PDB file of N, CA and C in Angstrom:
ATOM      1  N   UNK M   1       5.943 118.114 -19.426  1.00  0.00           N
ATOM      2  CA  UNK M   1       6.485 119.394 -20.841  1.00  0.00           C
ATOM      3  C   UNK M   1       7.827 118.919 -20.670  1.00  0.00           C
ATOM      4  N   UNK M   2       8.958 119.110 -22.047  1.00  0.00           N
ATOM      5  CA  UNK M   2      10.111 119.304 -22.235  1.00  0.00           C
ATOM      6  C   UNK M   2      10.947 120.517 -22.104  1.00  0.00           C
ATOM      7  N   UNK M   3      12.010 120.664 -21.862  1.00  0.00           N
ATOM      8  CA  UNK M   3      12.570 121.958 -21.261  1.00  0.00           C
ATOM      9  C   UNK M   3      12.744 122.480 -22.339  1.00  0.00           C
ATOM     10  N   UNK M   4      12.318 123.950 -22.180  1.00  0.00           N
ATOM     11  CA  UNK M   4      12.403 125.330 -23.152  1.00  0.00           C
ATOM     12  C   UNK M   4      13.310 126.421 -22.692  1.00  0.00           C
ATOM     13  N   UNK M   5      13.845 126.844 -23.560  1.00  0.00           N
ATOM     14  CA  UNK M   5      14.702 127.919 -23.068  1.00  0.00           C
ATOM     15  C   UNK M   5      13.997 129.320 -22.608  1.00  0.00           C
ATOM     16  N   UNK M   6      12.663 129.216 -22.601  1.00  0.00           N
ATOM     17  CA  UNK M   6      11.906 130.238 -21.706  1.00  0.00           C
ATOM     18  C   UNK M   6      11.201 129.710 -20.454  1.00  0.00           C
ATOM     19  N   UNK M   7      12.103 128.612 -19.978  1.00  0.00           N
ATOM     20  CA  UNK M   7      11.684 127.974 -18.505  1.00  0.00           C
ATOM     21  C   UNK M   7      11.122 128.821 -17.269  1.00  0.00           C
ATOM     22  N   UNK M   8      12.075 129.878 -17.301  1.00  0.00           N
ATOM     23  CA  UNK M   8      12.017 130.406 -16.029  1.00  0.00           C
ATOM     24  C   UNK M   8      11.602 132.445 -16.359  1.00  0.00           C
ATOM     25  N   UNK M   9      10.878 132.441 -17.519  1.00  0.00           N
ATOM     26  CA  UNK M   9      10.051 133.846 -17.899  1.00  0.00           C
ATOM     27  C   UNK M   9       8.577 133.175 -17.091  1.00  0.00           C
ATOM     28  N   UNK M  10       9.075 133.569 -15.880  1.00  0.00           N
ATOM     29  CA  UNK M  10       7.430 133.391 -15.751  1.00  0.00           C
ATOM     30  C   UNK M  10       6.001 133.864 -15.836  1.00  0.00           C
ATOM     31  N   UNK M  11       6.216 135.280 -16.155  1.00  0.00           N
ATOM     32  CA  UNK M  11       4.519 135.691 -16.963  1.00  0.00           C
ATOM     33  C   UNK M  11       4.150 134.811 -18.272  1.00  0.00           C
ATOM     34  N   UNK M  12       5.167 134.353 -19.192  1.00  0.00           N
ATOM     35  CA  UNK M  12       4.936 133.525 -20.002  1.00  0.00           C
ATOM     36  C   UNK M  12       4.860 132.210 -19.460  1.00  0.00           C
ATOM     37  N   UNK M  13       5.162 131.825 -18.511  1.00  0.00           N
ATOM     38  CA  UNK M  13       4.574 130.445 -17.736  1.00  0.00           C
ATOM     39  C   UNK M  13       2.683 130.886 -17.166  1.00  0.00           C
ATOM     40  N   UNK M  14       3.018 131.748 -16.910  1.00  0.00           N
ATOM     41  CA  UNK M  14       1.570 132.117 -16.435  1.00  0.00           C
ATOM     42  C   UNK M  14       0.648 132.383 -17.342  1.00  0.00           C
ATOM     43  N   UNK M  15       0.761 132.777 -18.582  1.00  0.00           N
ATOM     44  CA  UNK M  15      -0.101 133.141 -19.948  1.00  0.00           C
ATOM     45  C   UNK M  15      -0.121 131.447 -20.528  1.00  0.00           C
ATOM     46  N   UNK M  16       0.803 130.899 -20.489  1.00  0.00           N
ATOM     47  CA  UNK M  16       0.343 129.292 -20.718  1.00  0.00           C
ATOM     48  C   UNK M  16      -0.339 128.183 -19.912  1.00  0.00           C
ATOM     49  N   UNK M  17      -0.060 128.776 -18.601  1.00  0.00           N
ATOM     50  CA  UNK M  17      -0.625 127.350 -17.561  1.00  0.00           C
ATOM     51  C   UNK M  17      -2.240 127.898 -17.249  1.00  0.00           C
ATOM     52  N   UNK M  18      -2.587 129.140 -17.752  1.00  0.00           N
ATOM     53  CA  UNK M  18      -3.688 129.234 -17.335  1.00  0.00           C
ATOM     54  C   UNK M  18      -4.981 130.180 -18.153  1.00  0.00           C
ATOM     55  N   UNK M  19      -5.720 129.916 -18.474  1.00  0.00           N
ATOM     56  CA  UNK M  19      -6.538 130.238 -19.509  1.00  0.00           C
ATOM     57  C   UNK M  19      -6.836 131.419 -18.949  1.00  0.00           C
ATOM     58  N   UNK M  20      -7.735 131.771 -17.904  1.00  0.00           N
ATOM     59  CA  UNK M  20      -7.871 133.087 -17.474  1.00  0.00           C
ATOM     60  C   UNK M  20      -7.821 133.648 -16.425  1.00  0.00           C
ATOM     61  N   UNK M  21      -6.839 134.938 -16.460  1.00  0.00           N
ATOM     62  CA  UNK M  21      -6.745 135.387 -15.379  1.00  0.00           C
ATOM     63  C   UNK M  21      -7.522 136.632 -14.786  1.00  0.00           C
ATOM     64  N   UNK M  22      -8.591 137.109 -15.522  1.00  0.00           N
ATOM     65  CA  UNK M  22      -9.653 137.901 -15.294  1.00  0.00           C
ATOM     66  C   UNK M  22     -10.247 137.436 -13.613  1.00  0.00           C
ATOM     67  N   UNK M  23     -10.491 135.984 -13.866  1.00  0.00           N
ATOM     68  CA  UNK M  23     -11.209 135.169 -12.553  1.00  0.00           C
ATOM     69  C   UNK M  23     -10.711 135.914 -11.200  1.00  0.00           C
ATOM     70  N   UNK M  24      -9.431 136.475 -11.458  1.00  0.00           N
ATOM     71  CA  UNK M  24      -8.272 137.049  -9.807  1.00  0.00           C
ATOM     72  C   UNK M  24      -9.238 137.817  -9.671  1.00  0.00           C
ATOM     73  N   UNK M  25     -10.237 138.866 -10.502  1.00  0.00           N
ATOM     74  CA  UNK M  25     -10.831 139.687 -10.185  1.00  0.00           C
ATOM     75  C   UNK M  25     -12.106 139.890  -9.038  1.00  0.00           C
ATOM     76  N   UNK M  26     -12.192 138.991  -9.026  1.00  0.00           N
ATOM     77  CA  UNK M  26     -13.607 138.247  -8.319  1.00  0.00           C
ATOM     78  C   UNK M  26     -12.968 138.531  -6.865  1.00  0.00           C
ATOM     79  N   UNK M  27     -11.820 138.466  -6.452  1.00  0.00           N
ATOM     80  CA  UNK M  27     -11.348 138.461  -5.438  1.00  0.00           C
ATOM     81  C   UNK M  27     -10.492 140.033  -5.094  1.00  0.00           C
ATOM     82  N   UNK M  28     -10.887 140.874  -5.522  1.00  0.00           N
ATOM     83  CA  UNK M  28     -11.093 142.353  -5.751  1.00  0.00           C
ATOM     84  C   UNK M  28     -11.857 143.027  -5.776  1.00  0.00           C
ATOM     85  N   UNK M  29     -12.051 143.815  -4.371  1.00  0.00           N
ATOM     86  CA  UNK M  29     -13.356 144.716  -4.017  1.00  0.00           C
ATOM     87  C   UNK M  29     -13.607 145.523  -5.608  1.00  0.00           C
ATOM     88  N   UNK M  30     -12.962 146.053  -5.926  1.00  0.00           N
ATOM     89  CA  UNK M  30     -12.662 147.337  -7.123  1.00  0.00           C
ATOM     90  C   UNK M  30     -13.788 146.698  -8.154  1.00  0.00           C
ATOM     91  N   UNK M  31     -13.377 145.359  -8.075  1.00  0.00           N
ATOM     92  CA  UNK M  31     -14.341 144.913  -9.288  1.00  0.00           C
ATOM     93  C   UNK M  31     -15.670 143.821  -9.137  1.00  0.00           C
ATOM     94  N   UNK M  32     -15.999 144.464  -7.982  1.00  0.00           N
ATOM     95  CA  UNK M  32     -17.437 144.184  -7.776  1.00  0.00           C
ATOM     96  C   UNK M  32     -18.475 144.504  -8.753  1.00  0.00           C
ATOM     97  N   UNK M  33     -19.014 143.166  -9.369  1.00  0.00           N
ATOM     98  CA  UNK M  33     -20.530 142.778 -10.316  1.00  0.00           C
ATOM     99  C   UNK M  33     -19.686 142.900 -11.481  1.00  0.00           C
ATOM    100  N   UNK M  34     -17.632 142.393 -11.816  1.00  0.00           N
ATOM    101  CA  UNK M  34     -17.615 142.519 -12.818  1.00  0.00           C
ATOM    102  C   UNK M  34     -17.827 141.143 -14.126  1.00  0.00           C
ATOM    103  N   UNK M  35     -18.477 140.089 -12.730  1.00  0.00           N
ATOM    104  CA  UNK M  35     -18.804 139.122 -12.641  1.00  0.00           C
ATOM    105  C   UNK M  35     -19.869 138.364 -13.901  1.00  0.00           C
ATOM    106  N   UNK M  36     -20.625 139.699 -13.934  1.00  0.00           N
ATOM    107  CA  UNK M  36     -22.038 139.440 -14.654  1.00  0.00           C
ATOM    108  C   UNK M  36     -21.642 139.827 -15.978  1.00  0.00           C
ATOM    109  N   UNK M  37     -22.082 139.566 -16.846  1.00  0.00           N
ATOM    110  CA  UNK M  37     -21.975 139.690 -18.404  1.00  0.00           C
ATOM    111  C   UNK M  37     -22.454 140.531 -18.934  1.00  0.00           C
ATOM    112  N   UNK M  38     -23.578 141.277 -18.124  1.00  0.00           N
ATOM    113  CA  UNK M  38     -24.446 142.585 -18.269  1.00  0.00           C
ATOM    114  C   UNK M  38     -23.099 144.232 -17.432  1.00  0.00           C
ATOM    115  N   UNK M  39     -22.186 143.695 -16.703  1.00  0.00           N
ATOM    116  CA  UNK M  39     -21.256 144.657 -16.242  1.00  0.00           C
ATOM    117  C   UNK M  39     -20.669 145.283 -17.659  1.00  0.00           C
ATOM    118  N   UNK M  40     -20.230 146.451 -17.894  1.00  0.00           N
ATOM    119  CA  UNK M  40     -19.834 147.465 -18.948  1.00  0.00           C
ATOM    120  C   UNK M  40     -18.521 146.868 -18.988  1.00  0.00           C
ATOM    121  N   UNK M  41     -17.383 146.782 -17.606  1.00  0.00           N
ATOM    122  CA  UNK M  41     -16.185 146.219 -18.171  1.00  0.00           C
ATOM    123  C   UNK M  41     -16.460 145.191 -18.711  1.00  0.00           C
ATOM    124  N   UNK M  42     -17.022 143.894 -17.850  1.00  0.00           N
ATOM    125  CA  UNK M  42     -17.388 142.609 -18.813  1.00  0.00           C
ATOM    126  C   UNK M  42     -17.604 142.817 -20.222  1.00  0.00           C
ATOM    127  N   UNK M  43     -18.514 143.516 -21.054  1.00  0.00           N
ATOM    128  CA  UNK M  43     -18.843 143.308 -21.771  1.00  0.00           C
ATOM    129  C   UNK M  43     -17.342 144.144 -23.200  1.00  0.00           C
ATOM    130  N   UNK M  44     -16.852 145.006 -22.356  1.00  0.00           N
ATOM    131  CA  UNK M  44     -15.657 145.483 -23.013  1.00  0.00           C
ATOM    132  C   UNK M  44     -14.551 144.795 -23.142  1.00  0.00           C
ATOM    133  N   UNK M  45     -14.461 143.566 -22.350  1.00  0.00           N
ATOM    134  CA  UNK M  45     -13.282 142.915 -21.986  1.00  0.00           C
ATOM    135  C   UNK M  45     -13.491 141.738 -22.969  1.00  0.00           C
ATOM    136  N   UNK M  46     -15.280 141.100 -23.382  1.00  0.00           N
ATOM    137  CA  UNK M  46     -15.106 139.891 -23.580  1.00  0.00           C
ATOM    138  C   UNK M  46     -15.037 139.085 -22.399  1.00  0.00           C
ATOM    139  N   UNK M  47     -15.311 139.347 -21.206  1.00  0.00           N
ATOM    140  CA  UNK M  47     -14.993 138.342 -20.418  1.00  0.00           C
ATOM    141  C   UNK M  47     -16.151 137.053 -20.147  1.00  0.00           C
ATOM    142  N   UNK M  48     -17.155 137.405 -20.165  1.00  0.00           N
ATOM    143  CA  UNK M  48     -18.032 135.986 -19.988  1.00  0.00           C
ATOM    144  C   UNK M  48     -18.925 136.282 -18.608  1.00  0.00           C
ATOM    145  N   UNK M  49     -19.417 134.504 -18.692  1.00  0.00           N
ATOM    146  CA  UNK M  49     -20.479 134.341 -17.688  1.00  0.00           C
ATOM    147  C   UNK M  49     -19.236 134.035 -16.592  1.00  0.00           C
ATOM    148  N   UNK M  50     -18.880 135.088 -15.604  1.00  0.00           N
ATOM    149  CA  UNK M  50     -18.250 134.729 -14.374  1.00  0.00           C
ATOM    150  C   UNK M  50     -18.827 134.599 -13.023  1.00  0.00           C
ATOM    151  N   UNK M  51     -20.097 134.161 -12.924  1.00  0.00           N
ATOM    152  CA  UNK M  51     -20.799 134.029 -11.977  1.00  0.00           C
ATOM    153  C   UNK M  51     -21.269 132.583 -11.213  1.00  0.00           C
ATOM    154  N   UNK M  52     -21.253 132.076 -10.098  1.00  0.00           N
ATOM    155  CA  UNK M  52     -20.301 130.985  -9.571  1.00  0.00           C
ATOM    156  C   UNK M  52     -21.258 129.540 -10.240  1.00  0.00           C
ATOM    157  N   UNK M  53     -22.847 129.970 -10.825  1.00  0.00           N
ATOM    158  CA  UNK M  53     -23.668 129.044 -11.602  1.00  0.00           C
ATOM    159  C   UNK M  53     -22.514 128.478 -13.024  1.00  0.00           C
ATOM    160  N   UNK M  54     -21.751 129.666 -13.270  1.00  0.00           N
ATOM    161  CA  UNK M  54     -21.136 129.060 -14.499  1.00  0.00           C
ATOM    162  C   UNK M  54     -19.499 128.636 -14.422  1.00  0.00           C
ATOM    163  N   UNK M  55     -18.883 128.631 -13.417  1.00  0.00           N
ATOM    164  CA  UNK M  55     -18.009 128.125 -12.712  1.00  0.00           C
ATOM    165  C   UNK M  55     -17.045 126.852 -13.315  1.00  0.00           C
ATOM    166  N   UNK M  56     -18.435 125.908 -13.306  1.00  0.00           N
ATOM    167  CA  UNK M  56     -18.225 124.675 -13.941  1.00  0.00           C
ATOM    168  C   UNK M  56     -18.364 123.724 -15.263  1.00  0.00           C
ATOM    169  N   UNK M  57     -18.407 125.278 -16.151  1.00  0.00           N
ATOM    170  CA  UNK M  57     -18.578 125.234 -17.503  1.00  0.00           C
ATOM    171  C   UNK M  57     -17.441 124.755 -18.158  1.00  0.00           C
ATOM    172  N   UNK M  58     -17.253 123.770 -19.312  1.00  0.00           N
ATOM    173  CA  UNK M  58     -16.290 123.453 -20.369  1.00  0.00           C
ATOM    174  C   UNK M  58     -15.327 125.049 -20.841  1.00  0.00           C
ATOM    175  N   UNK M  59     -14.496 125.166 -21.053  1.00  0.00           N
ATOM    176  CA  UNK M  59     -13.807 126.009 -21.983  1.00  0.00           C
ATOM    177  C   UNK M  59     -14.162 125.602 -23.084  1.00  0.00           C
ATOM    178  N   UNK M  60     -14.577 126.534 -24.347  1.00  0.00           N
ATOM    179  CA  UNK M  60     -14.807 126.534 -25.879  1.00  0.00           C
ATOM    180  C   UNK M  60     -13.923 126.094 -26.264  1.00  0.00           C
ATOM    181  N   UNK M  61     -12.790 125.884 -26.153  1.00  0.00           N
ATOM    182  CA  UNK M  61     -11.377 125.728 -27.034  1.00  0.00           C
ATOM    183  C   UNK M  61     -10.370 124.725 -26.896  1.00  0.00           C
ATOM    184  N   UNK M  62     -11.138 124.110 -25.986  1.00  0.00           N
ATOM    185  CA  UNK M  62     -10.175 122.897 -25.429  1.00  0.00           C
ATOM    186  C   UNK M  62     -11.427 121.309 -25.205  1.00  0.00           C
ATOM    187  N   UNK M  63     -11.258 120.222 -25.338  1.00  0.00           N
ATOM    188  CA  UNK M  63     -11.950 119.507 -25.237  1.00  0.00           C
ATOM    189  C   UNK M  63     -11.897 118.955 -23.982  1.00  0.00           C
ATOM    190  N   UNK M  64     -13.336 118.692 -23.347  1.00  0.00           N
ATOM    191  CA  UNK M  64     -13.745 118.263 -21.983  1.00  0.00           C
ATOM    192  C   UNK M  64     -12.547 117.649 -21.566  1.00  0.00           C
ATOM    193  N   UNK M  65     -12.561 117.364 -19.808  1.00  0.00           N
ATOM    194  CA  UNK M  65     -12.125 115.675 -19.509  1.00  0.00           C
ATOM    195  C   UNK M  65     -12.829 115.061 -19.537  1.00  0.00           C
ATOM    196  N   UNK M  66     -12.226 113.577 -19.851  1.00  0.00           N
ATOM    197  CA  UNK M  66     -13.172 112.470 -20.053  1.00  0.00           C
ATOM    198  C   UNK M  66     -13.728 112.222 -18.306  1.00  0.00           C
ATOM    199  N   UNK M  67     -14.942 112.406 -18.244  1.00  0.00           N
ATOM    200  CA  UNK M  67     -15.416 111.980 -16.415  1.00  0.00           C
ATOM    201  C   UNK M  67     -15.509 110.607 -16.301  1.00  0.00           C
ATOM    202  N   UNK M  68     -14.872 109.954 -16.955  1.00  0.00           N
ATOM    203  CA  UNK M  68     -14.547 108.325 -16.289  1.00  0.00           C
ATOM    204  C   UNK M  68     -13.024 108.131 -15.942  1.00  0.00           C
ATOM    205  N   UNK M  69     -12.191 109.149 -16.405  1.00  0.00           N
ATOM    206  CA  UNK M  69     -11.085 108.986 -15.698  1.00  0.00           C
ATOM    207  C   UNK M  69     -10.645 109.057 -14.487  1.00  0.00           C
ATOM    208  N   UNK M  70     -11.453 109.240 -13.582  1.00  0.00           N
ATOM    209  CA  UNK M  70     -11.464 109.545 -12.266  1.00  0.00           C
ATOM    210  C   UNK M  70     -10.024 110.198 -11.393  1.00  0.00           C
ATOM    211  N   UNK M  71      -9.661 110.583 -10.394  1.00  0.00           N
ATOM    212  CA  UNK M  71      -9.061 111.619  -9.906  1.00  0.00           C
ATOM    213  C   UNK M  71      -7.787 110.586  -9.099  1.00  0.00           C
ATOM    214  N   UNK M  72      -6.678 111.235  -8.860  1.00  0.00           N
ATOM    215  CA  UNK M  72      -5.123 110.657  -8.263  1.00  0.00           C
ATOM    216  C   UNK M  72      -5.065 111.412  -6.894  1.00  0.00           C
TER     217      UNK M  72
END
């Protein structure tokens, strides 16, 4: 990416590079159960399905990665 005046604005970088910070809640015992779409907080914030079976579904707002491009 080209240099930008906000390069050292770490909060902005975090928002730009990471789509869903709410997944970090899965590591916090205060939010046990929030991964289920039926959980009230999940419904209020529109988190969606964060249960393990849904972890590898593509995001709807970006094209999926080409499965034939391989890995480095």
